[in-house]
Short mmCIF file of C-alpha atoms in Angstrom, two decimals:
data_model
loop_
_atom_site.label_atom_id
_atom_site.label_comp_id
_atom_site.label_asym_id
_atom_site.label_seq_id
_atom_site.Cartn_x
_atom_site.Cartn_y
_atom_site.Cartn_z
CA VAL F 1 -2.12 104.70 -27.23
CA THR F 2 -1.26 104.35 -23.61
CA LEU F 3 -4.81 103.23 -22.77
CA SER F 4 -4.79 100.93 -25.66
CA ASN F 5 -1.48 99.49 -24.63
CA GLY F 6 -2.71 99.17 -21.07
CA TYR F 7 -5.84 97.44 -22.17
CA PHE F 8 -4.01 94.99 -24.34
CA GLY F 9 -1.40 94.49 -21.65
CA MET F 10 -4.09 93.65 -19.11
CA LYS F 11 -5.71 91.29 -21.61
CA ALA F 12 -2.41 89.58 -22.26
CA GLY F 13 -1.77 89.24 -18.54
CA HIS F 14 -5.18 87.71 -17.99
CA SER F 15 -4.60 85.33 -20.91
CA GLN F 16 -1.32 84.20 -19.42
CA GLU F 17 -2.99 83.64 -16.02
CA TRP F 18 -5.83 81.64 -17.63
CA SER F 19 -3.35 79.64 -19.65
CA LEU F 20 -1.33 78.85 -16.53
CA GLY F 21 -4.49 77.90 -14.62
CA ALA F 22 -5.65 75.67 -17.44
CA ARG F 23 -2.31 73.88 -17.52
CA ARG F 24 -2.49 73.35 -13.78
CA ALA F 25 -6.05 72.05 -14.04
CA ARG F 26 -5.07 69.67 -16.83
CA ALA F 27 -2.13 68.48 -14.78
CA VAL F 28 -4.36 67.83 -11.78
CA VAL F 29 -6.91 65.99 -13.92
CA ALA F 30 -4.17 63.92 -15.53
CA SER F 31 -2.75 63.06 -12.12
CA VAL F 32 -6.16 62.01 -10.84
CA ILE F 33 -6.79 59.90 -13.92
CA PHE F 34 -3.34 58.29 -13.57
CA ILE F 35 -3.94 57.52 -9.90
CA VAL F 36 -7.36 56.06 -10.68
CA CYS F 37 -5.87 53.92 -13.44
CA VAL F 38 -3.10 52.68 -11.15
CA VAL F 39 -5.62 51.80 -8.43
CA ARG F 40 -7.80 49.94 -10.94
CA VAL F 41 -4.84 48.01 -12.28
CA VAL F 42 -3.79 47.03 -8.76
CA GLN F 43 -7.34 45.97 -7.92
CA TRP F 44 -7.65 43.96 -11.15
CA ARG F 45 -4.37 42.17 -10.49
CA ALA F 46 -5.40 41.43 -6.91
CA GLN F 47 -8.76 40.05 -8.06
CA SER F 48 -7.06 37.98 -10.73
CA SER F 49 -4.60 36.61 -8.19
CA VAL F 50 -7.38 35.74 -5.74
CA SER F 51 -9.42 34.18 -8.53
CA SER F 52 -6.50 32.10 -9.76
CA VAL F 53 -5.73 30.98 -6.22
CA SER F 54 -9.39 30.11 -5.67
CA ASP F 55 -9.49 28.19 -8.94
CA ALA F 56 -6.32 26.37 -8.03
CA VAL F 57 -7.66 25.53 -4.58
CA ALA F 58 -10.95 24.40 -6.09
CA LYS F 59 -9.21 22.25 -8.67
CA SER F 60 -6.88 20.86 -6.04
CA SER F 61 -9.79 20.09 -3.73
CA LEU F 62 -11.77 18.51 -6.56
CA SER F 63 -8.75 16.50 -7.62
CA SER F 64 -8.08 15.29 -4.09
CA PHE F 65 -11.77 14.43 -3.70
CA PHE F 66 -11.76 12.17 -6.74
CA VAL F 67 -8.41 10.67 -5.77
CA ASP F 68 -9.64 9.95 -2.25
CA ASN F 69 -13.01 8.61 -3.38
CA THR F 70 -12.01 6.57 -6.40
CA VAL F 71 -12.01 2.83 -5.93
CA GLU F 72 -8.80 1.59 -7.49
CA ARG F 73 -8.16 -1.99 -8.46
CA PRO F 74 -5.94 -3.50 -5.78
CA LYS F 75 -2.73 -5.27 -6.70
CA PHE F 76 -1.96 -8.62 -5.14
CA ALA F 77 1.11 -10.81 -4.92
CA VAL F 78 -0.15 -13.74 -6.95
CA ASP F 79 2.77 -15.98 -6.07
CA ARG F 80 2.47 -15.94 -2.27
CA TYR F 81 0.63 -18.13 0.20
CA VAL F 82 -0.23 -17.22 3.76
CA PRO F 83 1.81 -18.60 6.68
CA ALA F 84 -1.17 -19.02 9.02
CA VAL F 85 -4.97 -19.01 8.88
CA PHE F 86 -7.69 -18.41 11.46
CA VAL F 87 -10.51 -20.95 11.03
CA ASP F 88 -13.86 -21.65 12.61
CA SER F 89 -14.97 -25.13 13.60
CA GLY F 90 -16.31 -26.10 10.15
CA ALA F 91 -13.52 -24.80 7.90
CA PRO F 92 -12.17 -27.31 5.31
CA ILE F 93 -8.66 -27.64 6.72
CA SER F 94 -7.58 -30.34 4.24
CA ALA F 95 -8.51 -28.11 1.28
CA ILE F 96 -6.72 -25.13 2.85
CA ARG F 97 -3.54 -27.13 3.40
CA ARG F 98 -3.46 -28.90 0.05
CA HIS F 99 -0.03 -28.25 -1.53
CA HIS F 100 0.71 -25.97 1.45
CA TYR F 101 1.14 -28.36 4.33
CA GLY F 102 3.26 -25.96 6.36
CA VAL F 103 0.45 -23.44 6.86
CA GLN F 104 -0.44 -22.97 10.53
CA ILE F 105 -4.12 -23.49 11.43
CA ILE F 106 -5.32 -21.39 14.39
CA PRO F 107 -8.86 -22.17 15.63
CA LEU F 108 -11.08 -19.27 16.62
CA PRO F 109 -13.17 -19.49 19.81
CA THR F 110 -16.26 -21.54 19.01
CA ALA F 111 -18.65 -19.31 20.93
CA PHE F 112 -16.91 -16.04 19.97
CA GLN F 113 -16.77 -14.78 23.52
CA GLU F 114 -15.77 -11.15 23.46
CA GLU F 115 -12.58 -11.40 25.52
CA ALA F 116 -11.40 -14.70 24.04
CA PHE F 117 -12.07 -13.57 20.47
CA ARG F 118 -10.25 -10.26 20.93
CA VAL F 119 -7.27 -11.98 22.53
CA ARG F 120 -7.10 -14.52 19.70
CA LEU F 121 -7.15 -11.86 16.97
CA TRP F 122 -4.57 -9.52 18.43
CA ASP F 123 -2.27 -12.16 19.91
CA TYR F 124 -1.51 -13.34 16.37
CA PRO F 125 -0.79 -10.11 14.49
CA ASN F 126 0.91 -11.90 11.59
CA VAL F 127 -2.12 -14.04 10.69
CA PRO F 128 -3.60 -12.29 7.64
CA VAL F 129 -6.79 -14.27 6.96
CA ALA F 130 -9.78 -15.89 8.65
CA VAL F 131 -11.99 -18.56 7.03
CA PHE F 132 -15.62 -19.05 8.07
CA ALA F 133 -17.60 -22.09 6.95
CA GLY F 134 -20.61 -20.93 8.97
CA ALA F 135 -22.02 -17.61 10.04
CA PRO F 136 -20.04 -16.25 13.01
CA GLY F 137 -22.22 -15.46 15.99
CA PHE F 138 -20.58 -12.19 16.89
CA THR F 139 -21.63 -10.04 19.79
CA ALA F 140 -21.69 -6.29 19.21
CA LEU F 141 -18.19 -5.88 20.64
CA SER F 142 -16.82 -8.89 18.74
CA ARG F 143 -18.25 -7.49 15.52
CA ARG F 144 -16.48 -4.15 16.08
CA ASP F 145 -13.22 -5.96 16.83
CA PHE F 146 -13.54 -8.09 13.70
CA VAL F 147 -14.41 -5.13 11.45
CA ALA F 148 -11.40 -3.24 12.81
CA TRP F 149 -9.23 -6.31 12.19
CA VAL F 150 -10.33 -6.59 8.55
CA SER F 151 -10.06 -2.83 8.02
CA SER F 152 -6.43 -2.91 9.13
CA GLY F 153 -5.50 -4.92 6.03
CA LYS F 154 -6.67 -8.46 6.82
CA ASN F 155 -8.72 -10.86 4.70
CA ALA F 156 -11.99 -12.55 5.69
CA VAL F 157 -13.13 -15.54 3.58
CA PHE F 158 -16.73 -16.74 3.83
CA LEU F 159 -17.81 -20.03 2.30
CA GLY F 160 -21.08 -20.75 0.56
CA GLY F 161 -24.46 -20.52 2.19
CA TYR F 162 -27.39 -18.19 2.70
CA SER F 163 -26.49 -17.64 6.36
CA ASN F 164 -23.00 -16.44 5.44
CA ILE F 165 -24.36 -13.96 2.92
CA VAL F 166 -26.68 -12.58 5.59
CA ALA F 167 -23.76 -12.44 8.04
CA MET F 168 -21.62 -10.46 5.56
CA ASN F 169 -24.44 -7.93 5.18
CA GLN F 170 -24.86 -7.59 8.93
CA ILE F 171 -21.16 -7.37 9.77
CA PHE F 172 -19.95 -5.07 6.99
CA GLY F 173 -23.12 -3.24 5.96
CA PHE F 174 -23.29 -4.76 2.47
CA GLU F 175 -26.55 -5.16 0.55
CA LEU F 176 -25.86 -8.46 -1.17
CA GLU F 177 -28.93 -10.10 -2.71
CA TYR F 178 -29.07 -13.84 -2.32
CA VAL F 179 -29.76 -15.94 -5.42
CA PRO F 180 -31.51 -19.22 -4.47
CA HIS F 181 -29.95 -21.32 -7.22
CA GLN F 182 -28.81 -20.95 -10.79
CA PRO F 183 -27.40 -23.90 -12.71
CA GLY F 184 -23.73 -23.80 -13.61
CA PRO F 185 -21.17 -23.85 -14.95
CA TYR F 186 -19.78 -20.62 -13.58
CA TRP F 187 -17.23 -18.95 -15.80
CA GLN F 188 -14.12 -17.07 -14.81
CA ASN F 189 -14.65 -13.33 -15.23
CA LYS F 190 -11.78 -12.45 -17.58
CA ARG F 191 -12.30 -8.73 -17.04
CA ASN F 192 -11.85 -8.83 -13.27
CA VAL F 193 -9.33 -11.59 -12.54
CA PRO F 194 -6.13 -10.01 -13.97
CA GLY F 195 -3.81 -8.91 -11.18
CA THR F 196 -5.41 -11.21 -8.60
CA PRO F 197 -4.59 -14.77 -7.49
CA PHE F 198 -7.71 -15.89 -9.40
CA GLN F 199 -5.98 -15.05 -12.66
CA TYR F 200 -4.32 -18.45 -12.78
CA GLY F 201 -7.35 -20.40 -11.55
CA PRO F 202 -9.66 -22.71 -13.49
CA SER F 203 -11.56 -21.22 -16.42
CA LEU F 204 -14.89 -22.53 -15.08
CA LEU F 205 -16.43 -24.15 -12.02
CA ALA F 206 -18.62 -27.15 -12.73
CA GLU F 207 -21.67 -27.57 -10.57
CA VAL F 208 -20.77 -30.74 -8.73
CA THR F 209 -21.79 -29.25 -5.39
CA PRO F 210 -24.48 -26.69 -4.52
CA PHE F 211 -23.41 -23.09 -5.11
CA TYR F 212 -24.95 -20.11 -3.35
CA GLY F 213 -24.49 -16.80 -5.12
CA VAL F 214 -25.56 -13.17 -5.15
CA THR F 215 -26.81 -10.94 -7.94
CA LEU F 216 -24.06 -9.07 -9.75
CA SER F 217 -25.98 -5.82 -9.39
CA SER F 218 -25.89 -6.08 -5.58
CA LEU F 219 -22.09 -6.03 -5.41
CA PRO F 220 -20.80 -2.66 -4.14
CA LEU F 221 -18.51 -0.47 -6.24
CA SER F 222 -15.49 -1.98 -4.52
CA GLY F 223 -16.65 -5.52 -5.30
CA TYR F 224 -15.44 -7.71 -8.17
CA SER F 225 -16.91 -10.97 -9.42
CA MET F 226 -14.37 -13.71 -10.09
CA TYR F 227 -16.79 -16.47 -11.22
CA ASP F 228 -20.34 -15.94 -12.35
CA SER F 229 -23.06 -17.13 -14.66
CA GLY F 230 -23.70 -13.71 -16.19
CA GLN F 231 -26.31 -12.73 -13.61
CA ALA F 232 -25.22 -14.35 -10.37
CA SER F 233 -21.72 -14.33 -8.86
CA VAL F 234 -20.61 -17.33 -6.80
CA VAL F 235 -17.03 -16.18 -6.14
CA PHE F 236 -16.20 -12.54 -5.50
CA PHE F 237 -14.20 -10.20 -3.30
CA ILE F 238 -14.94 -6.78 -1.86
CA LYS F 239 -12.32 -4.27 -0.76
CA TYR F 240 -13.11 -3.06 2.74
CA ASN F 241 -10.89 -0.15 3.80
CA LEU F 242 -7.40 -1.66 3.77
CA GLY F 243 -8.69 -5.22 3.96
CA THR F 244 -10.64 -7.66 1.81
CA VAL F 245 -13.82 -9.69 2.20
CA CYS F 246 -13.99 -12.78 -0.03
CA TYR F 247 -16.81 -15.18 -0.77
CA VAL F 248 -16.55 -18.68 -2.24
CA GLY F 249 -20.10 -19.88 -2.76
CA ALA F 250 -19.51 -23.63 -2.56
CA GLN F 251 -20.07 -25.87 0.40
CA PHE F 252 -17.00 -27.85 1.41
CA MET F 253 -18.62 -30.59 3.48
CA GLU F 254 -18.45 -33.10 0.65
CA ALA F 255 -15.42 -35.36 0.85
CA ASN F 256 -14.77 -35.62 -2.90
CA LEU F 257 -14.84 -32.06 -4.06
CA PRO F 258 -13.06 -31.43 -7.37
CA ALA F 259 -9.62 -29.90 -7.22
CA SER F 260 -10.81 -26.78 -9.03
CA ILE F 261 -12.99 -25.67 -6.11
CA GLY F 262 -10.16 -26.20 -3.63
CA THR F 263 -7.91 -24.13 -5.91
CA VAL F 264 -10.40 -21.27 -5.88
CA LEU F 265 -10.60 -21.44 -2.07
CA ARG F 266 -6.81 -21.16 -1.76
CA GLU F 267 -6.82 -18.27 -4.23
CA ALA F 268 -9.35 -16.45 -2.02
CA ILE F 269 -7.13 -17.08 1.00
CA ARG F 270 -4.21 -15.47 -0.83
CA MET F 271 -6.08 -12.24 -1.43
#
């Protein structure tokens, strides 16, 4: 009986030790599993946070890219006229001043000498527009000065002629394609004129004087046709940085030009 009790007592003691060891082992395993789970949760949250931040940054960058690179339609004060105008030697001063006799006319240097041209541009900071009847013979430095002047928010108006279209391409890097001649009339582009001074201009331009145009497809993304024949534009403007480049494709050397063409010229000056 004593042996038997001793045997069973030893067996019970061993069972208690194994039971205690098993509980400890299970506790250790549970602790390890808990720690692993906590680490995984922390890692998952960190990855999710980084991913969301990356997505937000990517979306923000993409949004800013499209905002910065989208050409928006400019808004113009359609009821204003300019106080002063730079002109070259062939500009139609009478047409510019019609109904606006107080506008100041400031001649540009005829030979476009670098120093004289720079002084003339920057000595009159409040003059917002320059009108060219002929192609300006800029030197390299004069061209840079003029491009900087337009880019700062000024307006350059070129009148009709093949040489002026070539000059616009050379000065501003456009790729305008000259159209030799297409019979008029040239209709106001109702889709593009709203919000510009051209909105209140004539509905069409009759061909009483030669017009020199460009193909509509050659206008850049920032360019808008104001008057065209469906394929060729004879009056358009192009946004250039903060400034504007306008083209009125009629020649103004004739003495008896119709009032409608003079109106369109003054609308281009008001851009």
